[in-house]
GROMACS .gro file of C-alpha atoms in nm:
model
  270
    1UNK     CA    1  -1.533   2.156   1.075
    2UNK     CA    2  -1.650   1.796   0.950
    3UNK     CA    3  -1.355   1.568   1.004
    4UNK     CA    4  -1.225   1.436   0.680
    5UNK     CA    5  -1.318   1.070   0.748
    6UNK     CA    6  -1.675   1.209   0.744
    7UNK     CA    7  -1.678   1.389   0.375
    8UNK     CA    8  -1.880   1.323   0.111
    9UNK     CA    9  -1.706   1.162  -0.173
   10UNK     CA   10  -1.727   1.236  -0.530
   11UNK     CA   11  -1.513   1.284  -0.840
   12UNK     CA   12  -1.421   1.678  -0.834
   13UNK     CA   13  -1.523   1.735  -0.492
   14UNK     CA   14  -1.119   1.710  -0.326
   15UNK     CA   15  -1.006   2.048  -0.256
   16UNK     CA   16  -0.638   1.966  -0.135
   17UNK     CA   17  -0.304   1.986  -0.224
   18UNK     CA   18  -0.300   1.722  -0.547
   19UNK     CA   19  -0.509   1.629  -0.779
   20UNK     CA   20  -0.889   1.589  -0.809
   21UNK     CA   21  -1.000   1.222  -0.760
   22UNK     CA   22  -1.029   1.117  -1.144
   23UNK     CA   23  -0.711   1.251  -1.237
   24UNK     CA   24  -0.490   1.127  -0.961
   25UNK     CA   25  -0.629   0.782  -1.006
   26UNK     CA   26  -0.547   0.819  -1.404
   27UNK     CA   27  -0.248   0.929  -1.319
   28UNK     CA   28  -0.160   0.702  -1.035
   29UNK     CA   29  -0.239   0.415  -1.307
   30UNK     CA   30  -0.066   0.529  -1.578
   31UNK     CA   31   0.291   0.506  -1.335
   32UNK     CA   32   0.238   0.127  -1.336
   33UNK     CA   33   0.410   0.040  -1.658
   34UNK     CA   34   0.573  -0.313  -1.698
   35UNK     CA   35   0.961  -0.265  -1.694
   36UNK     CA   36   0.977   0.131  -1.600
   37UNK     CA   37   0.842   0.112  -1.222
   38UNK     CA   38   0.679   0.358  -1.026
   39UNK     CA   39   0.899   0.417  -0.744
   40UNK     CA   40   0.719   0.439  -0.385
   41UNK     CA   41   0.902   0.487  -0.082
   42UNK     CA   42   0.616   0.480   0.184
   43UNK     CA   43   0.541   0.763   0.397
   44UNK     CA   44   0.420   0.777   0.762
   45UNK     CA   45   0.270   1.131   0.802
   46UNK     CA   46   0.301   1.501   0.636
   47UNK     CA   47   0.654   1.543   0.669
   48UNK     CA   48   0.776   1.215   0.476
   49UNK     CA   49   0.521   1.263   0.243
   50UNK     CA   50   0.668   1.600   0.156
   51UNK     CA   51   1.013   1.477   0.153
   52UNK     CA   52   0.915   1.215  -0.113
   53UNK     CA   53   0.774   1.439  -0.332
   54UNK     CA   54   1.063   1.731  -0.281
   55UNK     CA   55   1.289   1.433  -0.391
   56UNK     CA   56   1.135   1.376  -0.715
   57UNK     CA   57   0.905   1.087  -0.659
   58UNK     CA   58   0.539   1.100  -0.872
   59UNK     CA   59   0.346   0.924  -0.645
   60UNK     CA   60   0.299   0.882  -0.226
   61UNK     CA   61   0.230   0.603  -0.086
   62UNK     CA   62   0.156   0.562   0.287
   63UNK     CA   63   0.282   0.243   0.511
   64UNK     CA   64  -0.003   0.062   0.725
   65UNK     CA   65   0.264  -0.085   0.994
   66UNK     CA   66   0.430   0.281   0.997
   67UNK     CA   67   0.124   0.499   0.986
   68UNK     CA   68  -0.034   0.311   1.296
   69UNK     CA   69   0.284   0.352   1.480
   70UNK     CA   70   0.313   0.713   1.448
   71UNK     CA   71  -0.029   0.704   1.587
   72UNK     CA   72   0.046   0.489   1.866
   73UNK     CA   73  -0.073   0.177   1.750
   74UNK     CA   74   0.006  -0.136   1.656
   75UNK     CA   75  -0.008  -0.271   1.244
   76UNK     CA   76  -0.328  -0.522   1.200
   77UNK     CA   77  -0.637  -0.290   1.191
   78UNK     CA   78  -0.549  -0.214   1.569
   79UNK     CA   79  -0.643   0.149   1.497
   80UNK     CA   80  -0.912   0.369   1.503
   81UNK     CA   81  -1.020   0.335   1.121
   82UNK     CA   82  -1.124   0.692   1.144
   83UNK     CA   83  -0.796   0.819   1.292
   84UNK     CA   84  -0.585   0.597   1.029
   85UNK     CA   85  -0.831   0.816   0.734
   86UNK     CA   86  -0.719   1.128   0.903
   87UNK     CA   87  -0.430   1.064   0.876
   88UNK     CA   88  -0.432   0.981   0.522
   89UNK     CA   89  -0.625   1.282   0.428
   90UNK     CA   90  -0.381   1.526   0.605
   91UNK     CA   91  -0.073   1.359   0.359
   92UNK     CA   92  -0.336   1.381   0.075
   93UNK     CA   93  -0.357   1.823   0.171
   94UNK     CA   94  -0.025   1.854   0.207
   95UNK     CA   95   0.071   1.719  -0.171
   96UNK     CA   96   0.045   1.817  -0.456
   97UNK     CA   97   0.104   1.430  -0.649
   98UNK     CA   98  -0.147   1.155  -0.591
   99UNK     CA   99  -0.138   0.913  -0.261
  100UNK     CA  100  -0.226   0.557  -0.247
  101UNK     CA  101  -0.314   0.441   0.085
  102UNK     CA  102  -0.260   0.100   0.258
  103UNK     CA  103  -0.544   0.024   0.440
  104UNK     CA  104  -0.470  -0.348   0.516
  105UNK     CA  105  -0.773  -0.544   0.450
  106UNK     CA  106  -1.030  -0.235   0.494
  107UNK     CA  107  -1.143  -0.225   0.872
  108UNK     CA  108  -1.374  -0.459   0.841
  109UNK     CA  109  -1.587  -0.219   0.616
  110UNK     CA  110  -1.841  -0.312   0.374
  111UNK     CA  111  -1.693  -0.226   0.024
  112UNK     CA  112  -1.917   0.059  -0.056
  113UNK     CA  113  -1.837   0.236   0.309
  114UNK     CA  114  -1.466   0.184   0.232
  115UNK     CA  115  -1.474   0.337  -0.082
  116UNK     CA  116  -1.688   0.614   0.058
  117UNK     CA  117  -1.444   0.702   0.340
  118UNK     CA  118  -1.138   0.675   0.107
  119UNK     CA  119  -1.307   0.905  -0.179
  120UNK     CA  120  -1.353   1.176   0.103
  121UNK     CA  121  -0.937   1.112   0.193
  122UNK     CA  122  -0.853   1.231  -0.195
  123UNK     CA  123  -0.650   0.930  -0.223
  124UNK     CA  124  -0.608   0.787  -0.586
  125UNK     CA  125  -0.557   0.448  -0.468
  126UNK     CA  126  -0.568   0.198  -0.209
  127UNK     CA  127  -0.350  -0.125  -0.118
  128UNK     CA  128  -0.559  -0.435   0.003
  129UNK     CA  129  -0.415  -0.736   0.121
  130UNK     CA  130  -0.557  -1.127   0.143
  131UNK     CA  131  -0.443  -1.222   0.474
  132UNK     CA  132  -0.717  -1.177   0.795
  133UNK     CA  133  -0.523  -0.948   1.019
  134UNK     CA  134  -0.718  -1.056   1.346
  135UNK     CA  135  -0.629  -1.415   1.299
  136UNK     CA  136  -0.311  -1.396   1.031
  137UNK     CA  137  -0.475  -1.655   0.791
  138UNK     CA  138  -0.516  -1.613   0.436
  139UNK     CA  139  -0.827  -1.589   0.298
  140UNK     CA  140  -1.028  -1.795   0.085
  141UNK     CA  141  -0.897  -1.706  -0.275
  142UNK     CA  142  -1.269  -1.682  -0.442
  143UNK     CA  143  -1.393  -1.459  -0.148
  144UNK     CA  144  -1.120  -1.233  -0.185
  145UNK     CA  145  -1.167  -1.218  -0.573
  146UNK     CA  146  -1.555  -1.151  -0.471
  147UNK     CA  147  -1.417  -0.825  -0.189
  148UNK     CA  148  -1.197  -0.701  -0.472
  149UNK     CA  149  -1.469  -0.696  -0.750
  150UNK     CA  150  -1.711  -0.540  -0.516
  151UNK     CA  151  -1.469  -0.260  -0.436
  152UNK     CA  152  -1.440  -0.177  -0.784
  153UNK     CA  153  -1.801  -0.168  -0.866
  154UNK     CA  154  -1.824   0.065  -0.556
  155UNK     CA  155  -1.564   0.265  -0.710
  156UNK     CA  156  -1.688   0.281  -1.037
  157UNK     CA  157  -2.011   0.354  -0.951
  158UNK     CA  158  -1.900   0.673  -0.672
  159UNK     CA  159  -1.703   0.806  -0.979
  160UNK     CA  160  -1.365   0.760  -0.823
  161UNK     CA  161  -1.186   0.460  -0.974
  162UNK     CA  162  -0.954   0.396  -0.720
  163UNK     CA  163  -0.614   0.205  -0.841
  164UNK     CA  164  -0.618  -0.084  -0.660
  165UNK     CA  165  -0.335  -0.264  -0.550
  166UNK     CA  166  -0.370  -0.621  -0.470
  167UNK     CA  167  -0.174  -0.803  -0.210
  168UNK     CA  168  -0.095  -1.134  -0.210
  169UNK     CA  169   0.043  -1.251   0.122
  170UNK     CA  170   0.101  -1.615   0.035
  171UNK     CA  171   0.533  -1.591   0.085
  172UNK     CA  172   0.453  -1.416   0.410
  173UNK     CA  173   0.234  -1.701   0.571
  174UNK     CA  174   0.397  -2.001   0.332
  175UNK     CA  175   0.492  -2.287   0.533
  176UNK     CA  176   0.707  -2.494   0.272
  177UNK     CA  177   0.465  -2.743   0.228
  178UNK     CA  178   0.325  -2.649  -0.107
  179UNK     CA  179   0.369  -2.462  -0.459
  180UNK     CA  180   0.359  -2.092  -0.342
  181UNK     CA  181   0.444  -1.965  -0.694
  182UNK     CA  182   0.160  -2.151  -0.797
  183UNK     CA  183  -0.087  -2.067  -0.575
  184UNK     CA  184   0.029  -1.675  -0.597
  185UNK     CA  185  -0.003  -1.671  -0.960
  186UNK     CA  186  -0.342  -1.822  -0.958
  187UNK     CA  187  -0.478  -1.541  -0.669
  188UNK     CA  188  -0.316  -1.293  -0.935
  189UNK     CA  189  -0.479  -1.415  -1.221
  190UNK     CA  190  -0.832  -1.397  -1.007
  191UNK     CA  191  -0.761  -1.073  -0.843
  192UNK     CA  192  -0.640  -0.890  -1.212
  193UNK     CA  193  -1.021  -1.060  -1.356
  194UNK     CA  194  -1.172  -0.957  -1.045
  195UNK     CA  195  -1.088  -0.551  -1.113
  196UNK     CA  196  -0.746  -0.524  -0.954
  197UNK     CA  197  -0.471  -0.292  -1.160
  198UNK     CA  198  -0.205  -0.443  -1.006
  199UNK     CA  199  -0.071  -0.718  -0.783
  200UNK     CA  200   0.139  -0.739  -0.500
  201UNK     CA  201   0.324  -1.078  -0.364
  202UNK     CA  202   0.489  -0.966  -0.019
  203UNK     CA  203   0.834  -1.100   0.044
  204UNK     CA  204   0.875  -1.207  -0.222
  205UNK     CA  205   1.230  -1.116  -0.433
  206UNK     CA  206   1.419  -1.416  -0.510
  207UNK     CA  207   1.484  -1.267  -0.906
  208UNK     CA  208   1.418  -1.586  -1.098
  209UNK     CA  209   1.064  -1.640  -0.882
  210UNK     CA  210   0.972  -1.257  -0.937
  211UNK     CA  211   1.068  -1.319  -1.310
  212UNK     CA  212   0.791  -1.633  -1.304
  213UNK     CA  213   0.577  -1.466  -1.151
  214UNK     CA  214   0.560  -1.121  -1.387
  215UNK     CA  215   0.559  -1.403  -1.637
  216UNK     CA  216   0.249  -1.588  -1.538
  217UNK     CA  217   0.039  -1.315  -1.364
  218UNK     CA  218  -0.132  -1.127  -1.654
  219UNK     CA  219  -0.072  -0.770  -1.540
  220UNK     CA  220   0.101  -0.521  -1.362
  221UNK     CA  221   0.305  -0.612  -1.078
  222UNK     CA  222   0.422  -0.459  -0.706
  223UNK     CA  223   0.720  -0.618  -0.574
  224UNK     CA  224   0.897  -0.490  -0.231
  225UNK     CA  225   1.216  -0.325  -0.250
  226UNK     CA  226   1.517  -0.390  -0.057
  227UNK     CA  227   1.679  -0.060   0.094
  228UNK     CA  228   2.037  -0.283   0.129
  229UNK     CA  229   2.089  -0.531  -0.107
  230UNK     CA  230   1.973  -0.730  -0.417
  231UNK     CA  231   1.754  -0.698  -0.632
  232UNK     CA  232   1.783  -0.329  -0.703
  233UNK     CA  233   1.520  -0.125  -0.836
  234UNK     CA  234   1.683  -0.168  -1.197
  235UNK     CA  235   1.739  -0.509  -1.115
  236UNK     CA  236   1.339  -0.552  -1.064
  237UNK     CA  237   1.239  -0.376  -1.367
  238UNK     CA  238   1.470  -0.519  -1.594
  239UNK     CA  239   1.224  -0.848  -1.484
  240UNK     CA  240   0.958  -0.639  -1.578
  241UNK     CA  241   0.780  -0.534  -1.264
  242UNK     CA  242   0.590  -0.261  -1.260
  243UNK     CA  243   0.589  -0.112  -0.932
  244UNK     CA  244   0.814  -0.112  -0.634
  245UNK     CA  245   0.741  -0.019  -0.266
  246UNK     CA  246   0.912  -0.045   0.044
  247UNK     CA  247   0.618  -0.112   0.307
  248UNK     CA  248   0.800   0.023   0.629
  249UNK     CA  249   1.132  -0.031   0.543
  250UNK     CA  250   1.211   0.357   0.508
  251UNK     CA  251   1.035   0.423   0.821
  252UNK     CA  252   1.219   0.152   1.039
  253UNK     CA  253   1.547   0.298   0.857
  254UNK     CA  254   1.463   0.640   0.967
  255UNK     CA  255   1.360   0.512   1.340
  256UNK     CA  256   1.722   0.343   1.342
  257UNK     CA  257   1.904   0.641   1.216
  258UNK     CA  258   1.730   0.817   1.479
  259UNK     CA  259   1.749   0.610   1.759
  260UNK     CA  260   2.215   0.600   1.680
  261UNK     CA  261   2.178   1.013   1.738
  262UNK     CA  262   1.972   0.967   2.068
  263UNK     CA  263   2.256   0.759   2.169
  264UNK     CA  264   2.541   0.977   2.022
  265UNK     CA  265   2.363   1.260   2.252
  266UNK     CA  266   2.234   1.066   2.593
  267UNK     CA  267   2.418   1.145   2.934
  268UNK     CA  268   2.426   0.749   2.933
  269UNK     CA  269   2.653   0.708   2.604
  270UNK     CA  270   2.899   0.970   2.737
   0.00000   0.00000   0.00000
């Protein structure tokens, strides 16, 4: 059997679970509206993925940081880039709503490849982040807005129209020492003209900043939940956001949760 990193891509050519590749990604885009969020709680493998759709949700979305540890690696394009697309394409089989997959900042594949190998997943969209994994630095904001429009031509052009999701990791690697706000609503504005659907400023959640930025960015916007605490998902959407996600906040719930029964049932705890 050809693995499913390895399939040819094209619009009507998924077999799985969900939807064929043009109607998952309409779909998938459609969720994104401005004040009534799409709701993703990301997944890890088969079995969360199936538990987020039994629960109602209309979307998956998959976790880089969690996905690679369930493989036994480490977040930061440590893995195998063909294991981390098997992986996705098993969740893709076993649903029957569309997947978005976070695939950091693509393996260090050309823009056509990557859009090749994710078409053959079934995924309807994809989460891509400005930040160099190897080294942790952000990336020039022009040659990001340059990766992004390529990715979309390569879309377009294999038929697929992937949603893509933006990331903007300037709160994660701010130092203090200048206008974040500013400089994260400019990379929005580029990355929205460059072909992104929506944008996505980790960390950050401080309401009257996420209400500036919705404000300023020019289209849909991705904001990470909080599984504890303020803002709340009605909170976030009263400010207008358009999508919320969780990264691997479910999955480090679920690993702590897991890790107070091992406890409960060790010889050492008794």
């Amino acid at each position: 059997m050809t693995p499913p990193s390895s399939w040819a891509p094209g619009a009507g050519e998924w077999s799985g679970a969900g939807p064929d590749l043009v109607t998952g990604a309409a779909t998938l885009r459609a969720l994104h509206r401005p004040g009534d969020p799409v709701v993703l709680p990301n997944v890890w493998d088969v079995p969360s993925a199936r538990a987020v759709e039994a629960a109602g949700f209309p979307a998956v979305a998959t976790s880089s940081a969690a996905l690679a540890e369930t493989l036994g690696h480490a977040d930061g394009e440590t893995a195998p880039v063909g294991e981390i697309l098997d992986a996705i394409a098993r969740i893709v089989r076993a649903v029957g709503v569309p997947v978005t997959a976070d695939v950091e900042r693509g393996f260090r594949l050309s823009p056509a490849e990557l859009v090749e190998r994710l078409a053959a997943t079934g995924v309807a969209g994809c989460n891509l982040e400005d930040s160099d994994p190897a080294t942790g630095t952000m990336v020039d904001a022009a040659r990001q807005s340059d990766f992004l429009a390529a990715i979309r031509a390569a879309a377009r052009s294999a038929g697929v129209d992937l949603v893509v999701n933006a990331r903007i990791d300037v709160f994660l690697k701010s130092t203090g020492t200048h206008d974040a706000l500013a400089e994260a609503v400019d990379r929005a504005r580029r990355y929205l003209a460059a072909g992104a659907d929506c944008v996505f400023p980790i960390l950050l959640d401080d309401p009257a900043t996420v209400g500036a930025f919705v404000g300023e960015a020019g289209g849909p916007v991705n904001i990470l939940g909080r599984l504890d605490g303020p803002p709340s998902v009605a909170e976030l959407a009263a400010l207008g956001v358009a999508r919320i996600s969780f990264g691997a906040r479910v999955h480090a719930a679920v690993r702590r949760q897991h890790a107070d029964l091992l406890a409960r049932l060790s010889p050492r705890g008794r």
